[in-house]
């Protein structure tokens, strides 16, 4: 079943059309990977799934994006609620310059949770969920910025989990990380998909083939091909896909 | 060769700059310290002791009140300009021009304006209120600018992270951005207090120069800089006015030290 | 929902705060202009601006402020000639030549320099520069050169502070790029980094000019204050600002209005300078 | 004549080493100053012809807007000359005698020293009870004694003794001349010692500012170091509280001891430009 | 014949050892590629070849680097001359904020060439050499920053060529570029090797295999394997090399 469906979507930055007639179904409890060369519109699409591009001046969207059959761009849709449901992790780890605890508790507090016990429990659960509890449980007061890049990225994942989203968007979550941290995150993601629907942008073909269930290949703002990851990598239907995957460009 | 010459020029310029600063400070200290007697700190001013205590306290009052009014207005203006205003917004252009112009207005013009508007037109008379409001307008651009800069220097990724968690703008500003921007804003505020402490021309025509401690918003007073000016102008207390100069310099040193200390402490957390 | 309302309300608060500056500048214009312009019109704008005689105590009185206009221009120009090169070079020192430990001392020193009240500068100049000047060029030692030197020093921190930060803001990659071509540190800094910081440096100079032209309390103590056309560096000079502060205390009637009209001229000056540089800056940014 | 090219030294140094060939550096006060007004009028630097008055002060004269500005300049520059309030005179400078008469309270009192002006206080309409009381204190024997003690000349001879009223309280604001301020401060101190419940604020920002403040009612009492103008007198009631001599001062190194009134005038109008010409 | 030889080199950033006992020969008129996961020391090594790490405080080097048999770290070696001989192109295109002409002429002027004609000729030759002459010849006065990323990078290459170096160091020169610009630069590099010795860091395995003659594979500050590129990619001797090339990590 599709958690998100994108229908006939066109996106413009002022006059520049960054996405052309995109149609895509994002299945529940699976990992969907977006691949494609730089500038092809992967980030643009993933950002429109939680309306982060509302923040960009001059960005206009046509078409529909349905979350559980509901149009997230319809007029009185509360974007704060949307973003609570659709969490996001960015390319550069971006923890807030505050303690680990406050980082994780920020989201829940935003949504009105004040009770210390509930918060404590949520923080622990989220950190466990992001596979970093053991490393930081004795240092929750420590400033999150003092952690290593890989740890910071897991803190960001934990922070996203803490608002109990249904979907996790990840825009090249490992591109700033070393191989060992990358491996940890990949492992984590495959565990998380049991409870969350995951969309992940990656530059790394190997990563896409290692972790994702479904892959969409982008080129110049269009989706060239989508399908089961295994199929896309072993038996691409389009010439461009094959060229890209085999490293002939990009 | 050209490199050596260039380096020579640069070092000379630096030596001139810091040499003159050192000379100025040393000069005032040497001239003033011998006259820094305990009577100068008597609670009440008399013509015998020419105490600077009332002016010291008035300075604190005027600076404190000015910051109390100017800081929120300035910081909020910064919020509006950086976090809310859309690019190319007409109001923003207008506000920018207004702040730029305010920043360039000479203090003597502020003084005349304060006299014509607050003292005479609004009939506040020579008073703490007139002085404070005049200096508020005077320091506003300092605070606005430093706030703007501080906010702009906050990484957008923090804003994104907060919005992505479903936080609204207000929460993002106060909980995430403000703490990071604090040192920058604070340094602007400190700069502003320095400006008020050192101001003479603008306060001369608004605050007046009473030697008493102000008894209310509508009573007159004098700040340290004014005290120094008035003391010297009749030629009877030139030494005491150097002594006041020493206190003034110490004041400024403490303010500066405090700002460095605070911003160091605050930045430590975020680095 | 509640937070949404609060969001909207606070946005309003922020906007109103932002309008304070606009309101302030409008009020300043209205009150200064209303105080000075009627006098200028009555006395004759041209006679006022281009009259060379300032004799308020005469009957009939003369209120020509050309000497003060020229005085302000001359002194400001001088201060730029003295202060700008030293200030920019010092900022380059601070940004590119100064070891970290020394910077920790010098940075607060520059801030201190900016914060020293003008009246203290004035006292210093009166006792330290004036006697030297008296020995060098004679007279009372209170002359244009003294004023220029003092203002040259006083605008240093303004120039240094802003220039340094704009030099530091230049992407390091320019510097590395130049070094990789075999250029020396000095050449890389002077030919690539500093030009890239041009617009910030120009802004710092504007602020410096503003400070020089608006400075009052220090100049009045050491400039001699003769209301005569500036003809020599060794003669005294009266600026627009000092004209006001010298006589405001005792002026009444049309004398007082003439002083407020002087402030109008000063204010227009500042507007022109600001405007010109805004245009230059905009062009530079394009 | 040019105030700048002064030090053509060598020719006529006298015994004490003061070079009388030096150009005279003239120091004057700013236009509008009570001191300058009185000084120019009495010495003839100000010339009246029918309806016109011309202040002929030498255009190259350095202008200082405070007594101390004049004093510091004269104290630091052997070749300069200025004039200041007699009450401010100290050893850093030297007062010359005028036509052989030394400037002292006595000579001002008996009018043998000619350069003097009144210190005035003024008010608009009815004074408050407490201000009235303070006013009468100033004009009382006690008040005038203070005036004399500060080096000025009393304005009211054989003044009545001050009769303190029990329980005086309230605020008085006194605004005006910087020259009057020092003596006013002492008066206030002594008065508030007698009437501890009274608070008096002095704002010292100039004679005209004081008169304006008194006229528009923002001050109870205004101070002026000059005669009041006609338009001020239309509204205000004024009374002198002291007479202040104006001393003509030179640097202590200067060997000049005496000047005639004519010489003073010539110096301050720039007709005479070197010390030779007056140090015969 | 080796243009550069690196012998028993160890490099420290303060206490952290970033390179361990590196030995490498860089052959003349060939392209040598450095590959390896992020943080393994590729940039560190390439920067020590023209002593750019002199600019980094606390950076200490042991061992020898010989350029044409001469130790570039010996005491009275003039680093400005070294950097003239060993040009460098960076990951992010970094043209100076001045006209195209002045960008290219900057290096020659630095080294004392003032004559307008000589400069003109050099500028044209360098821009031709970097395959961008045709695109910009009518716009030499234009600010270099107004060009596209790919053009900027070629301007930077031209700028490096203008001082007539013998060696060109390139640290991920295409990683900020789109595929088409990348292809152009790759093509250019293979032409340039006829006259220059080229060292190139790349993250992109395909790129290394496409353009380089010799490859050195780095891991944790050590060279794991070096050799002819074809061999390394088809028949790696070390397990780690194989794992990395086949995308099992990184
Ligand atoms: N805020 C913006 N304003 C205008 N154009 C934009 C904006 N953001 C992105 N673009 C353009 O939209 C296109 C798609 O950008 P996007 O960031 O989605 O690419 P991407 O596939 O994520 O690339 P990368 O792999 O480099 O992250 C690009 O051509 C880009 O230049
Ligand atoms: N200036 C420095 N001070 C301290 N450590 C540094 C410095 N520069 C690099 N390092 C460290 O040295 C190691 C090697 O860094 P280097 O930049 O050479 O890696 P790289 O292989 O180029 O990686 P990338 O592919 O990310 O560019 C890393 O662990 C890095 O953290
Ligand atoms: Mg992207
Ligand atoms: Mg690198
Ligand atoms: O010049 P004044 O005596 O009025 O100060």
Coordinates of C-alpha atoms in Angstrom, one line a residue, chain C residues 2-285:
Chain C
X2 CA -2.9 28.9 19.9
X3 CA 0.7 29.0 18.7
X4 CA -0.5 30.2 15.3
X5 CA -2.2 33.2 16.8
X6 CA 0.8 34.0 18.9
X7 CA 3.0 33.6 15.8
X8 CA 0.9 36.2 14.0
X9 CA 0.8 38.5 17.0
X10 CA 4.5 38.4 17.5
X11 CA 5.1 39.0 13.8
X12 CA 3.1 42.2 14.3
X13 CA 5.2 43.1 17.3
X14 CA 8.4 42.6 15.3
X15 CA 7.1 44.7 12.5
X16 CA 6.0 47.5 14.7
X17 CA 9.5 47.5 16.3
X18 CA 11.0 47.6 12.9
X19 CA 9.0 50.7 12.1
X20 CA 10.4 52.5 15.2
X21 CA 13.5 53.5 13.3
X22 CA 11.5 54.9 10.4
X23 CA 9.3 56.8 12.8
X24 CA 12.5 58.1 14.6
X25 CA 14.1 59.3 11.4
X26 CA 10.9 61.0 10.3
X27 CA 10.5 62.8 13.6
X28 CA 14.1 63.9 13.5
X29 CA 13.6 65.3 10.0
X30 CA 10.4 67.1 10.9
X31 CA 11.7 68.7 14.1
X32 CA 15.1 69.7 12.9
X33 CA 13.8 71.0 9.6
X34 CA 10.9 72.8 11.2
X35 CA 13.4 74.4 13.6
X36 CA 15.8 75.5 10.9
X37 CA 14.3 75.8 7.5
X38 CA 12.0 78.8 8.2
X39 CA 15.0 80.8 9.4
X40 CA 17.0 79.8 6.3
X41 CA 14.2 81.0 4.1
X42 CA 13.7 84.2 5.9
X43 CA 17.4 85.0 6.0
X44 CA 17.9 83.8 2.4
X45 CA 19.1 80.3 1.8
X46 CA 21.9 81.4 -0.5
X47 CA 23.1 84.1 1.9
X48 CA 23.1 81.5 4.7
X49 CA 24.9 78.8 2.8
X50 CA 27.4 80.9 0.9
X51 CA 27.8 83.9 3.3
X52 CA 31.3 84.1 4.6
X53 CA 30.6 86.2 7.6
X54 CA 29.4 84.8 10.9
X55 CA 28.7 87.6 13.3
X56 CA 25.6 86.8 15.4
X57 CA 26.2 89.6 17.9
X58 CA 26.3 92.3 15.4
X59 CA 23.2 94.4 14.7
X60 CA 22.2 93.5 12.0
X61 CA 23.6 90.1 12.5
X62 CA 25.3 88.0 9.8
X63 CA 24.8 84.3 9.6
X64 CA 26.9 83.0 6.8
X65 CA 28.0 79.4 7.3
X66 CA 30.3 78.8 4.3
X67 CA 33.4 78.9 6.6
X68 CA 31.9 76.1 8.7
X69 CA 30.8 74.1 5.7
X70 CA 34.3 74.4 4.2
X71 CA 35.8 73.7 7.6
X72 CA 33.9 70.5 8.0
X73 CA 34.8 69.4 4.6
X74 CA 38.5 70.2 5.0
X75 CA 38.8 68.6 8.4
X76 CA 37.0 65.5 7.3
X77 CA 39.1 65.2 4.2
X78 CA 42.2 65.5 6.3
X79 CA 41.0 62.9 8.7
X80 CA 40.4 60.5 5.8
X81 CA 43.9 61.1 4.5
X82 CA 45.4 60.4 7.9
X83 CA 43.0 57.8 9.2
X84 CA 42.0 55.7 6.3
X85 CA 45.4 54.3 5.2
X86 CA 46.5 53.7 8.8
X87 CA 43.1 52.1 9.6
X88 CA 43.0 49.8 6.6
X89 CA 46.6 48.7 7.0
X90 CA 46.0 48.1 10.7
X91 CA 42.9 46.0 9.9
X92 CA 45.0 44.0 7.5
X93 CA 47.5 43.5 10.2
X94 CA 44.8 42.3 12.5
X95 CA 43.3 39.9 10.0
X96 CA 46.3 38.5 8.3
X97 CA 49.6 39.3 10.1
X98 CA 48.8 39.2 13.8
X99 CA 49.5 36.0 15.8
X100 CA 46.5 34.6 17.6
X101 CA 47.8 35.4 21.1
X102 CA 48.4 39.1 20.1
X103 CA 45.0 39.3 18.5
X104 CA 43.4 38.3 21.7
X105 CA 44.9 41.5 23.2
X106 CA 44.5 43.8 20.2
X107 CA 40.9 43.1 19.4
X108 CA 39.7 44.3 22.8
X109 CA 42.1 47.2 22.4
X110 CA 40.3 48.3 19.2
X111 CA 37.0 47.9 20.9
X112 CA 38.3 50.0 23.8
X113 CA 39.5 52.6 21.3
X114 CA 36.0 52.8 19.9
X115 CA 34.5 53.1 23.3
X116 CA 36.7 55.9 24.7
X117 CA 34.4 58.9 25.0
X118 CA 35.1 61.8 22.6
X119 CA 35.5 64.1 25.5
X120 CA 38.4 62.0 26.7
X121 CA 39.9 62.2 23.2
X122 CA 39.4 66.0 23.4
X123 CA 41.2 66.3 26.7
X124 CA 44.0 64.2 25.5
X125 CA 44.5 66.2 22.3
X126 CA 44.3 69.4 24.3
X127 CA 47.2 68.4 26.5
X128 CA 49.2 66.2 24.3
X129 CA 48.8 67.3 20.7
X130 CA 48.2 71.0 21.1
X131 CA 51.5 71.8 22.8
X132 CA 53.5 69.8 20.3
X133 CA 51.7 71.6 17.5
X134 CA 52.4 74.9 19.1
X135 CA 56.1 74.1 19.0
X136 CA 56.0 72.8 15.5
X137 CA 53.9 75.5 13.7
X138 CA 53.4 78.2 16.3
X139 CA 50.2 80.0 17.2
X140 CA 48.1 78.5 20.0
X141 CA 48.6 75.0 18.6
X142 CA 44.9 74.8 18.0
X143 CA 44.5 74.5 14.3
X144 CA 43.2 72.4 11.5
X145 CA 46.1 70.1 11.6
X146 CA 45.5 69.3 15.2
X147 CA 41.8 68.6 14.5
X148 CA 42.8 66.4 11.5
X149 CA 45.2 64.4 13.6
X150 CA 42.8 63.9 16.4
X151 CA 39.9 62.9 14.0
X152 CA 42.3 60.7 12.1
X153 CA 42.9 58.8 15.3
X154 CA 39.2 58.8 16.3
X155 CA 38.0 57.2 13.1
X156 CA 40.6 54.4 13.4
X157 CA 38.5 51.9 15.4
X158 CA 35.5 52.4 13.2
X159 CA 37.5 51.6 10.1
X160 CA 39.5 48.8 11.7
X161 CA 36.6 47.0 13.2
X162 CA 34.5 46.7 10.1
X163 CA 37.4 46.3 7.6
X164 CA 38.9 43.5 9.7
X165 CA 35.7 41.6 9.8
X166 CA 35.1 42.0 6.1
X167 CA 38.7 40.8 5.3
X168 CA 38.1 37.8 7.5
X169 CA 34.9 37.1 5.7
X170 CA 36.7 36.6 2.4
X171 CA 36.6 32.9 1.5
X172 CA 39.9 31.3 2.4
X173 CA 40.0 29.7 -1.0
X174 CA 41.0 32.9 -2.6
X175 CA 44.1 33.1 -0.4
X176 CA 44.9 29.4 -0.9
X177 CA 44.5 29.8 -4.6
X178 CA 46.9 32.6 -4.7
X179 CA 49.5 30.9 -2.5
X180 CA 49.3 27.8 -4.7
X181 CA 50.4 29.9 -7.6
X182 CA 53.6 30.8 -5.8
X183 CA 52.6 34.2 -4.5
X184 CA 54.0 35.4 -1.2
X185 CA 51.7 35.9 1.8
X186 CA 51.8 39.7 1.4
X187 CA 51.0 39.6 -2.3
X188 CA 48.1 37.1 -1.7
X189 CA 46.7 39.3 0.9
X190 CA 47.1 42.6 -0.8
X191 CA 46.2 41.6 -4.3
X192 CA 43.4 39.0 -3.8
X193 CA 42.0 39.0 -0.2
X194 CA 41.9 42.8 0.4
X195 CA 40.3 43.6 -3.0
X196 CA 37.7 40.9 -2.4
X197 CA 36.8 42.7 0.9
X198 CA 36.4 46.0 -1.0
X199 CA 32.8 46.7 -0.3
X200 CA 33.1 46.1 3.4
X201 CA 36.2 48.3 3.5
X202 CA 34.4 51.1 1.7
X203 CA 31.5 50.8 4.1
X204 CA 34.0 51.2 7.0
X205 CA 35.3 54.3 5.4
X206 CA 31.8 55.7 5.1
X207 CA 31.2 55.1 8.7
X208 CA 34.5 56.8 9.4
X209 CA 33.6 59.8 7.4
X210 CA 30.3 60.0 9.2
X211 CA 32.1 59.9 12.5
X212 CA 34.6 62.5 11.5
X213 CA 32.0 64.9 10.2
X214 CA 29.7 64.4 13.2
X215 CA 32.3 64.6 15.9
X216 CA 31.8 67.6 18.2
X217 CA 33.0 67.5 21.7
X218 CA 36.6 66.6 21.0
X219 CA 37.0 69.0 18.1
X220 CA 35.5 72.0 19.9
X221 CA 38.3 71.8 22.4
X222 CA 41.2 71.9 20.0
X223 CA 40.2 73.4 16.7
X224 CA 40.6 77.1 17.5
X225 CA 37.0 77.6 16.3
X226 CA 37.5 80.7 14.3
X227 CA 34.7 81.2 11.9
X228 CA 37.0 81.9 9.0
X229 CA 37.4 80.2 5.7
X230 CA 40.0 77.4 6.0
X231 CA 43.1 78.6 4.1
X232 CA 45.9 77.0 5.9
X233 CA 46.4 73.8 7.9
X234 CA 48.0 75.9 10.6
X235 CA 45.1 78.2 11.1
X236 CA 42.1 77.5 13.3
X237 CA 38.9 76.1 11.9
X238 CA 35.3 75.9 12.9
X239 CA 33.1 73.0 11.7
X240 CA 29.3 72.7 11.5
X241 CA 29.1 70.7 14.6
X242 CA 31.3 72.9 16.7
X243 CA 29.4 75.9 15.5
X244 CA 26.3 74.5 17.1
X245 CA 27.9 73.4 20.4
X246 CA 29.9 76.5 20.9
X247 CA 27.0 78.9 20.8
X248 CA 23.9 76.9 21.5
X249 CA 24.1 77.5 25.2
X250 CA 23.9 81.3 24.9
X251 CA 22.0 81.8 21.7
X252 CA 18.5 83.1 21.6
X253 CA 16.1 84.3 18.9
X254 CA 17.3 84.2 15.4
X255 CA 20.9 83.2 16.5
X256 CA 19.4 80.0 18.0
X257 CA 17.4 79.4 14.8
X258 CA 20.6 79.9 12.8
X259 CA 22.3 77.2 14.8
X260 CA 19.4 74.8 14.3
X261 CA 19.6 75.6 10.6
X262 CA 23.3 74.7 10.9
X263 CA 22.1 71.3 12.1
X264 CA 19.8 71.1 9.1
X265 CA 22.8 71.6 6.8
X266 CA 24.8 69.0 8.7
X267 CA 21.9 66.6 8.5
X268 CA 21.6 67.1 4.7
X269 CA 25.3 66.5 4.4
X270 CA 25.0 63.2 6.2
X271 CA 22.0 62.3 4.0
X272 CA 24.0 63.1 0.9
X273 CA 27.1 61.1 2.0
X274 CA 25.0 58.2 3.0
X275 CA 23.0 58.3 -0.2
X276 CA 26.0 58.5 -2.5
X277 CA 27.7 55.6 -0.8
X278 CA 24.6 53.5 -0.8
X279 CA 24.5 54.0 -4.5
X280 CA 28.2 53.1 -4.9
X281 CA 27.7 50.1 -2.7
X282 CA 24.7 48.9 -4.7
X283 CA 26.6 49.3 -7.9
X284 CA 29.6 47.4 -6.5
X285 CA 27.4 44.6 -5.3

